PDB file of C-alpha atoms in Angstrom:
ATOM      1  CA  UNK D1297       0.000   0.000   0.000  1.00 49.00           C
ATOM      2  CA  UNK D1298       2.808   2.539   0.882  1.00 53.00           C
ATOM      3  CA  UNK D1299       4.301   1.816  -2.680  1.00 55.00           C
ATOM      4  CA  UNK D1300       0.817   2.682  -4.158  1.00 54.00           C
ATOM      5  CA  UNK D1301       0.930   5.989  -1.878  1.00 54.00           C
ATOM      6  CA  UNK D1302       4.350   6.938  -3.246  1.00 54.00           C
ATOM      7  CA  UNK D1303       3.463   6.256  -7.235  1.00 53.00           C
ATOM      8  CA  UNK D1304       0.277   8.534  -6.756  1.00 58.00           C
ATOM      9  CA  UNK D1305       2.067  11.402  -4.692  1.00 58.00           C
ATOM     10  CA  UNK D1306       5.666  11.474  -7.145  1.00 61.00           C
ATOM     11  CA  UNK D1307       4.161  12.011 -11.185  1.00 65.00           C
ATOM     12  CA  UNK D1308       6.567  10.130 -13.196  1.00 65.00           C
ATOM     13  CA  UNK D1309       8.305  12.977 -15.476  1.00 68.00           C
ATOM     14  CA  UNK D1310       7.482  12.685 -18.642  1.00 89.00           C
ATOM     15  CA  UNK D1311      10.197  11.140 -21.067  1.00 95.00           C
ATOM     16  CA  UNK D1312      11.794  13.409 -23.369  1.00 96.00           C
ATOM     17  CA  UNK D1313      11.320  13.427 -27.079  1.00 97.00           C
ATOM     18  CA  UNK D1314      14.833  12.019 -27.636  1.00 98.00           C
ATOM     19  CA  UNK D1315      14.151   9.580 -25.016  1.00 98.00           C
ATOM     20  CA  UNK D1316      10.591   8.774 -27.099  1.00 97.00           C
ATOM     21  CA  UNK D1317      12.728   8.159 -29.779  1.00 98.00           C
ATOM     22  CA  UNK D1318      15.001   5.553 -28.474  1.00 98.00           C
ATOM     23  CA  UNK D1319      18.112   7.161 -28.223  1.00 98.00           C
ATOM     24  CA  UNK D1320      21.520   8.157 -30.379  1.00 98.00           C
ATOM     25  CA  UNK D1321      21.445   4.585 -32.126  1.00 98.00           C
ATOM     26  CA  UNK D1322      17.794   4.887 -33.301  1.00 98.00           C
ATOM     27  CA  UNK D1323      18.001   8.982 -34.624  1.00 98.00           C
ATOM     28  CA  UNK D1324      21.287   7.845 -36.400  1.00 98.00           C
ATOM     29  CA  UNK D1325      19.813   4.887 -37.952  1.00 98.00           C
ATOM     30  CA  UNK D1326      16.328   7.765 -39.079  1.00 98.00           C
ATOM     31  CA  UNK D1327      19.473  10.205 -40.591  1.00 98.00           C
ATOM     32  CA  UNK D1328      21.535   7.448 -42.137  1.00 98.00           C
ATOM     33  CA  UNK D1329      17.953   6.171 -43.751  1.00 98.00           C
ATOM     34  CA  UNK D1330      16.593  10.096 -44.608  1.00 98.00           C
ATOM     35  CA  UNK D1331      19.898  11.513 -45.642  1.00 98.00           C
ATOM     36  CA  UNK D1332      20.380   8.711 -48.110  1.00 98.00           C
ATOM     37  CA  UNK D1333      16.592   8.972 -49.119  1.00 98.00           C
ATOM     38  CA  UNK D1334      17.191  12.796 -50.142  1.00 98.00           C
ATOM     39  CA  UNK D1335      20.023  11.965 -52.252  1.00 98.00           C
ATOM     40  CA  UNK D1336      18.162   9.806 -54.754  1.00 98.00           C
ATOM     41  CA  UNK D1337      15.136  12.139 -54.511  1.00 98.00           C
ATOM     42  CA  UNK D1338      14.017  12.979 -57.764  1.00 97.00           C
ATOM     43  CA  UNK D1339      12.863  16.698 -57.017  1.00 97.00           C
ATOM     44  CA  UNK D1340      15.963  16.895 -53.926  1.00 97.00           C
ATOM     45  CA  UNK D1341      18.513  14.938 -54.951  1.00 97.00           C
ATOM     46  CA  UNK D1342      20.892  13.613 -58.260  1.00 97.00           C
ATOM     47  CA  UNK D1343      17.957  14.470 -60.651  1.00 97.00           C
ATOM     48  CA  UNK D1344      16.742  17.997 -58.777  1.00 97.00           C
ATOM     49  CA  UNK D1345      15.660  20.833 -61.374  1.00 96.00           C
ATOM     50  CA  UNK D1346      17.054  23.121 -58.654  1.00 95.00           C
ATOM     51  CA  UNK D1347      21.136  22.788 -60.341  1.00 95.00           C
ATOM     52  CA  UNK D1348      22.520  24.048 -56.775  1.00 95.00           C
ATOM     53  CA  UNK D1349      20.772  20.984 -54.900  1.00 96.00           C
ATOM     54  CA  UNK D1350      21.702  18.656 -57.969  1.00 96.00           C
ATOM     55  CA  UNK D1351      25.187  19.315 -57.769  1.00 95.00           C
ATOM     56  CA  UNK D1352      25.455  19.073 -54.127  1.00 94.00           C
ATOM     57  CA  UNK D1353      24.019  15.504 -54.452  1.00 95.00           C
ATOM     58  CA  UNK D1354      25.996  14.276 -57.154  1.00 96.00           C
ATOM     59  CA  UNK D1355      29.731  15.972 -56.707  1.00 95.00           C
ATOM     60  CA  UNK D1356      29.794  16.370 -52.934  1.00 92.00           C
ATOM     61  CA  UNK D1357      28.489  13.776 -51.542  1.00 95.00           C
ATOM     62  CA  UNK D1358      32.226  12.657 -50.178  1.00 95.00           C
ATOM     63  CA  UNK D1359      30.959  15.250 -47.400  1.00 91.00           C
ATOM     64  CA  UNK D1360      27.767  13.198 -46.596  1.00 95.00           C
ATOM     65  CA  UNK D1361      28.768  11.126 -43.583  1.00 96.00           C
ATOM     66  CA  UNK D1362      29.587  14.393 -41.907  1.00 90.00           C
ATOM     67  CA  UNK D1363      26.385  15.612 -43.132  1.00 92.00           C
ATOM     68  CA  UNK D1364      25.122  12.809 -41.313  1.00 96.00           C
ATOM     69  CA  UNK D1365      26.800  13.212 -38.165  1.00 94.00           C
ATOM     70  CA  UNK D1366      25.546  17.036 -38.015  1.00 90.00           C
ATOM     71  CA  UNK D1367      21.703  16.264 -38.823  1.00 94.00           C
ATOM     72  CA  UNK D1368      21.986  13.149 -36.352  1.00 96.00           C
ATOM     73  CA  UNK D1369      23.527  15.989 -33.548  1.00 94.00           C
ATOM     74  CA  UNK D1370      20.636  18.555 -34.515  1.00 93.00           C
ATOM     75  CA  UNK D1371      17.710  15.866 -33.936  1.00 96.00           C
ATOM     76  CA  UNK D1372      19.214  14.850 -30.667  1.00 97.00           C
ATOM     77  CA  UNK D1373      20.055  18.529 -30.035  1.00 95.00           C
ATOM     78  CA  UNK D1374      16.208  19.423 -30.707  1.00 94.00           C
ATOM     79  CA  UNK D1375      14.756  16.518 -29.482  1.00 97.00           C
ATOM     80  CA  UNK D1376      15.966  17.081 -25.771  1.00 96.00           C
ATOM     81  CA  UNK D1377      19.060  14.926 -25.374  1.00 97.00           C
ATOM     82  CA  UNK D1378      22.463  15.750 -24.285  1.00 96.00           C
ATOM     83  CA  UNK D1379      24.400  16.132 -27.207  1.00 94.00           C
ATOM     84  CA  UNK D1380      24.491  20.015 -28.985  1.00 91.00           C
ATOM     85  CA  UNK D1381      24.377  20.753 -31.951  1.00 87.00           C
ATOM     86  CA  UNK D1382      26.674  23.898 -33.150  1.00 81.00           C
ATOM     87  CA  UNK D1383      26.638  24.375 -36.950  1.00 72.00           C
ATOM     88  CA  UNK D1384      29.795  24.802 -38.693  1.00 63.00           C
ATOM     89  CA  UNK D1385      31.668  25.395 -42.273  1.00 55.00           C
ATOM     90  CA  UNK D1386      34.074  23.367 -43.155  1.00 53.00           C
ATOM     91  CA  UNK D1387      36.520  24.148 -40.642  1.00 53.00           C
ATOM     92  CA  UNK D1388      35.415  25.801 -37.838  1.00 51.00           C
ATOM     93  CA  UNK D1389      33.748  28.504 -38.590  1.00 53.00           C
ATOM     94  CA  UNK D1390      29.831  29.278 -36.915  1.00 56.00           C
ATOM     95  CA  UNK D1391      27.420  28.815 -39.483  1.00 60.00           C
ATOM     96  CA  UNK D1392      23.651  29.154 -39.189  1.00 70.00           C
ATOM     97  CA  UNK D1393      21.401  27.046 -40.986  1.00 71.00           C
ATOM     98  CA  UNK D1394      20.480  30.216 -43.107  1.00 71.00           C
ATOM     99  CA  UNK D1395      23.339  30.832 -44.497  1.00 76.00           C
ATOM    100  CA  UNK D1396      24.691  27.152 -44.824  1.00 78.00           C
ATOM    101  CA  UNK D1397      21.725  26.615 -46.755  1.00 83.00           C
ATOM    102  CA  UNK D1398      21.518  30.194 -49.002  1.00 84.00           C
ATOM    103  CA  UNK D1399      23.701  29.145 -52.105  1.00 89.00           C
ATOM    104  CA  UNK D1400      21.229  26.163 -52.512  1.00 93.00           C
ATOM    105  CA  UNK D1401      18.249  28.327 -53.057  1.00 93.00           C
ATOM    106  CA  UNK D1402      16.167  26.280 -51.468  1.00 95.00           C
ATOM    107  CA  UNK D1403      12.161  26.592 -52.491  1.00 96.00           C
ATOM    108  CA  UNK D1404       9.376  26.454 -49.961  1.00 97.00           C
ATOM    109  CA  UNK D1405       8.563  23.071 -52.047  1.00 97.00           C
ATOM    110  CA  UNK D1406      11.732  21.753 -52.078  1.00 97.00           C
ATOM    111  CA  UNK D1407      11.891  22.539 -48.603  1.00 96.00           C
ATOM    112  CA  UNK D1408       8.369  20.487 -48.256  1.00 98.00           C
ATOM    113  CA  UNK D1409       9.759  17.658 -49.750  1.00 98.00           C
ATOM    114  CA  UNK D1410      12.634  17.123 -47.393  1.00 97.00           C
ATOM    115  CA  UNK D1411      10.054  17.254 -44.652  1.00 98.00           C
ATOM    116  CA  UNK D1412       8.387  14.603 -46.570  1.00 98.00           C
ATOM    117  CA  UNK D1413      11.079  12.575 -47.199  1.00 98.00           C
ATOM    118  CA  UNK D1414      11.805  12.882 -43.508  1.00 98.00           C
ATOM    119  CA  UNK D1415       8.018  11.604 -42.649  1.00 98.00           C
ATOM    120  CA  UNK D1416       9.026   8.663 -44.774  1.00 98.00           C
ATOM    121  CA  UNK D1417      12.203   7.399 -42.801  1.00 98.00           C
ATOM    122  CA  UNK D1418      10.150   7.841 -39.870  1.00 98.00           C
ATOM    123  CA  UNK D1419       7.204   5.936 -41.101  1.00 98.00           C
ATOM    124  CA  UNK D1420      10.694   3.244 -42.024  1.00 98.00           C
ATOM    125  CA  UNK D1421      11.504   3.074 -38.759  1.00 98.00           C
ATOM    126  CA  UNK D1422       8.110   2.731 -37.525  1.00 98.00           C
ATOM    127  CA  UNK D1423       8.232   6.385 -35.248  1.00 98.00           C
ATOM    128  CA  UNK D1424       4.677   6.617 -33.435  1.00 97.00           C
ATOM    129  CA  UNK D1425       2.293   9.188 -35.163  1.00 98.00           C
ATOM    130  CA  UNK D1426       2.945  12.041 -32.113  1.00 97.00           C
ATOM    131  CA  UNK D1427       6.901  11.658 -31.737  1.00 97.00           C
ATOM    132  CA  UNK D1428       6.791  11.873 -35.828  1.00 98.00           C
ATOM    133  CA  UNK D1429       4.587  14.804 -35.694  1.00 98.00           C
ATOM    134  CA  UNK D1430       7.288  16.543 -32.530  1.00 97.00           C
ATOM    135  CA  UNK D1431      10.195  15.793 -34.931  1.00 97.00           C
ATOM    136  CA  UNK D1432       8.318  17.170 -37.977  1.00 98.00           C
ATOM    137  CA  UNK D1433       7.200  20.488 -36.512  1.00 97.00           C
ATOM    138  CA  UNK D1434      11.077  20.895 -35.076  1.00 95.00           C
ATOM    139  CA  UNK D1435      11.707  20.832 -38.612  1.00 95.00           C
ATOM    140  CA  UNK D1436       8.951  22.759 -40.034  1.00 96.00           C
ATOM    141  CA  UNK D1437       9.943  25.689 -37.396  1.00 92.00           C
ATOM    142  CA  UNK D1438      13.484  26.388 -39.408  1.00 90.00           C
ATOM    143  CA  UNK D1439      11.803  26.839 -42.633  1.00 94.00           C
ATOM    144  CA  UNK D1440      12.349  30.668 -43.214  1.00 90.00           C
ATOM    145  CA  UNK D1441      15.611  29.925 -42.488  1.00 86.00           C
ATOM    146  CA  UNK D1442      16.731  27.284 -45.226  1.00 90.00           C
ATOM    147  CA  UNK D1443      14.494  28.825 -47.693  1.00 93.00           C
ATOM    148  CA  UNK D1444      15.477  32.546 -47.058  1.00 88.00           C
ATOM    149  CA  UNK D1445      18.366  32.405 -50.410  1.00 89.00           C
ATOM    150  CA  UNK D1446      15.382  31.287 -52.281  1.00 93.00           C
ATOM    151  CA  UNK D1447      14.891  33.598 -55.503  1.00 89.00           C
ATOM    152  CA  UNK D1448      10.819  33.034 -57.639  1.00 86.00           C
ATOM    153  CA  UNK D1449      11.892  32.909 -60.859  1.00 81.00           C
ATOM    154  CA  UNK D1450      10.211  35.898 -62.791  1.00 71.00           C
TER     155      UNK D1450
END
């Protein structure tokens, strides 16, 4: 009976989203999955319209494990767990995700279809609908910023 006292009086906290998630191993395993997903996208990736994105994919993707690493850091970064994310340039200079992402000119579609793609490697992994829907929105909220070098063609 005392046990049953304690339980009610101390409210488990709830688990973070990173926690939700299952941890380093399982994020990694959604950005090794999502990063390779975007490369053979055919409106992100090797066949893009966009030139900047379709170069990226097919000339540069010798920098796509460290790619990796820094999207797997930024989900566990955003998702709660104790690992920060700090962008960079090559090198070691700061580098926000607006202006990492500018020279790509980045559409509000194309941006839509990364979220997609992510939704997919989440659906891969089997992510329940509300932890998919926390990591989504994350995502969603930087918009503005990878799509502000984004010129509408006249």
């Amino acid at each position: 009976m005392a046990g049953a006292e304690k339980a009610h009086a101390e409210p488990r906290p709830e688990k973070s989203l990173y926690e939700r998630l299952g941890g380093i191993f399982a994020i990694a395993a959604v950005v090794d999955h999502f990063s390779d997903a975007v490369v053979k996208n055919p409106v992100v990736g090797q066949n893009s319209r966009n030139p900047r994105l379709r170069e990226w994919h097919t000339k540069n993707l010798e920098r796509l494990p460290g790619l990796k690493f820094m999207r797997t850091l930024w989900l566990a970064d955003v998702s709660g767990g104790p690992y920060r994310f700090v962008p960079t340039k090559p090198g070691a200079t700061r580098l926000g995700l607006e202006e990492a992402h500018r020279e790509f000119r980045i559409s509000p579609a194309e941006f839509d279809e990364v979220a997609a793609e992510l939704g997919r490697s989440l659906d891969f992994f089997k992510v329940p609908e509300a932890e998919k829907a926390e990591v989504l929105a994350a995502f969603a909220a930087h918009k503005g910023e990878v799509t502000a070098g984004y010129v509408a063609p006249d």
